[in-house]
Tab-separated table of C-alpha atoms in Angstrom:
chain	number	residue	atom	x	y	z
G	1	UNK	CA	66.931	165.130	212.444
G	2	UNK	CA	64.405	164.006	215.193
G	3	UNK	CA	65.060	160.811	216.998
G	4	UNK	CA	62.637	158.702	218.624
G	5	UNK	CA	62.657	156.144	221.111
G	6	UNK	CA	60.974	153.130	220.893
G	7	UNK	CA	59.867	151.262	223.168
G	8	UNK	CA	59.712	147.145	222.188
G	9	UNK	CA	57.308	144.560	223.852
G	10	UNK	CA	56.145	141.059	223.926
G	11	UNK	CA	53.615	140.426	221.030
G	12	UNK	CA	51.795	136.845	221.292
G	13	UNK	CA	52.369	136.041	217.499
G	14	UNK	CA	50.087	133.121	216.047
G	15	UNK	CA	52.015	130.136	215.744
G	16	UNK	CA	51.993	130.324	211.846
G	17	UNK	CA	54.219	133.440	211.879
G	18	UNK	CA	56.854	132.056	214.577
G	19	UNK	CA	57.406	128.707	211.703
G	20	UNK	CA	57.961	130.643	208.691
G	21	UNK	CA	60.195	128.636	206.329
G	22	UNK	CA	63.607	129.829	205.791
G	23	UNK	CA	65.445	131.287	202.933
G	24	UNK	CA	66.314	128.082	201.277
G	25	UNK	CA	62.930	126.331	201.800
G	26	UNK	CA	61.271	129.051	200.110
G	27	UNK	CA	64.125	128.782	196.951
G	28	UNK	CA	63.219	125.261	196.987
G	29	UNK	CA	59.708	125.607	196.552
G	30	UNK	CA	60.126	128.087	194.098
G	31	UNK	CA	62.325	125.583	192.244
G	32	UNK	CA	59.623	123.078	192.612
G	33	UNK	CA	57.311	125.349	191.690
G	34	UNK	CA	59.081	125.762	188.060
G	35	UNK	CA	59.513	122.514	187.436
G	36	UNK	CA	55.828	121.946	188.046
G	37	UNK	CA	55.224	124.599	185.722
G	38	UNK	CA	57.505	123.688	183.008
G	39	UNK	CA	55.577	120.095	183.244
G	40	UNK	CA	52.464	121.612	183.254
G	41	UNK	CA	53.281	123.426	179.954
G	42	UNK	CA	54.919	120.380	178.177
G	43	UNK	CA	51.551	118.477	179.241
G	44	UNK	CA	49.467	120.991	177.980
G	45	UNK	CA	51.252	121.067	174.718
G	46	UNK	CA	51.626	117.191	174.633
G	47	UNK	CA	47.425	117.019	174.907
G	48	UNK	CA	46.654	120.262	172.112
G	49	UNK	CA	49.441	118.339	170.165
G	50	UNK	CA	47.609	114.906	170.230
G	51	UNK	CA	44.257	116.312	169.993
G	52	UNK	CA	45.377	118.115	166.865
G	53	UNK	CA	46.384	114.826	165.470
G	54	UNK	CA	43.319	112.911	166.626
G	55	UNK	CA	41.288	115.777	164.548
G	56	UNK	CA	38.794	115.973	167.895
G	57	UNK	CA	36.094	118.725	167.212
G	58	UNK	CA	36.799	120.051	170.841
G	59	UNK	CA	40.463	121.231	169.489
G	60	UNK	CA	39.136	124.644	169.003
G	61	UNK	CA	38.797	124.815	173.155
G	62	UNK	CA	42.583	124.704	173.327
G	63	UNK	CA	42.307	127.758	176.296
């Protein structure tokens, strides 16, 4: 097996990359992110469910 050496230097890294979020910030915004979505969904059905009931034309559009 071939070994290499390599040789490691000083990159100026945009100031974006050197504040990434950590491990549990990005489990909390996926946790936010599911809640979101779960309310999303129960809007969504709440609306189709009270169009339905109004007997709108547009109910069709549901999509």
């Amino acid at each position: 097996m071939e070994t290499r050496a390599v040789r490691l230097q000083y990159v100026d890294m945009p100031a974006n990359l050197l504040s990434m979020p950590r491990d549990e910030e990005v489990a909390d915004l996926r946790a936010r992110c599911a809640r979101l979505t779960l309310e999303r969904d129960a809007l969504q059905d709440l609306l189709v469910r009270m169009t339905r009931e109004r007997g709108d034309p547009a109910e069709e559009d549901d999509d």
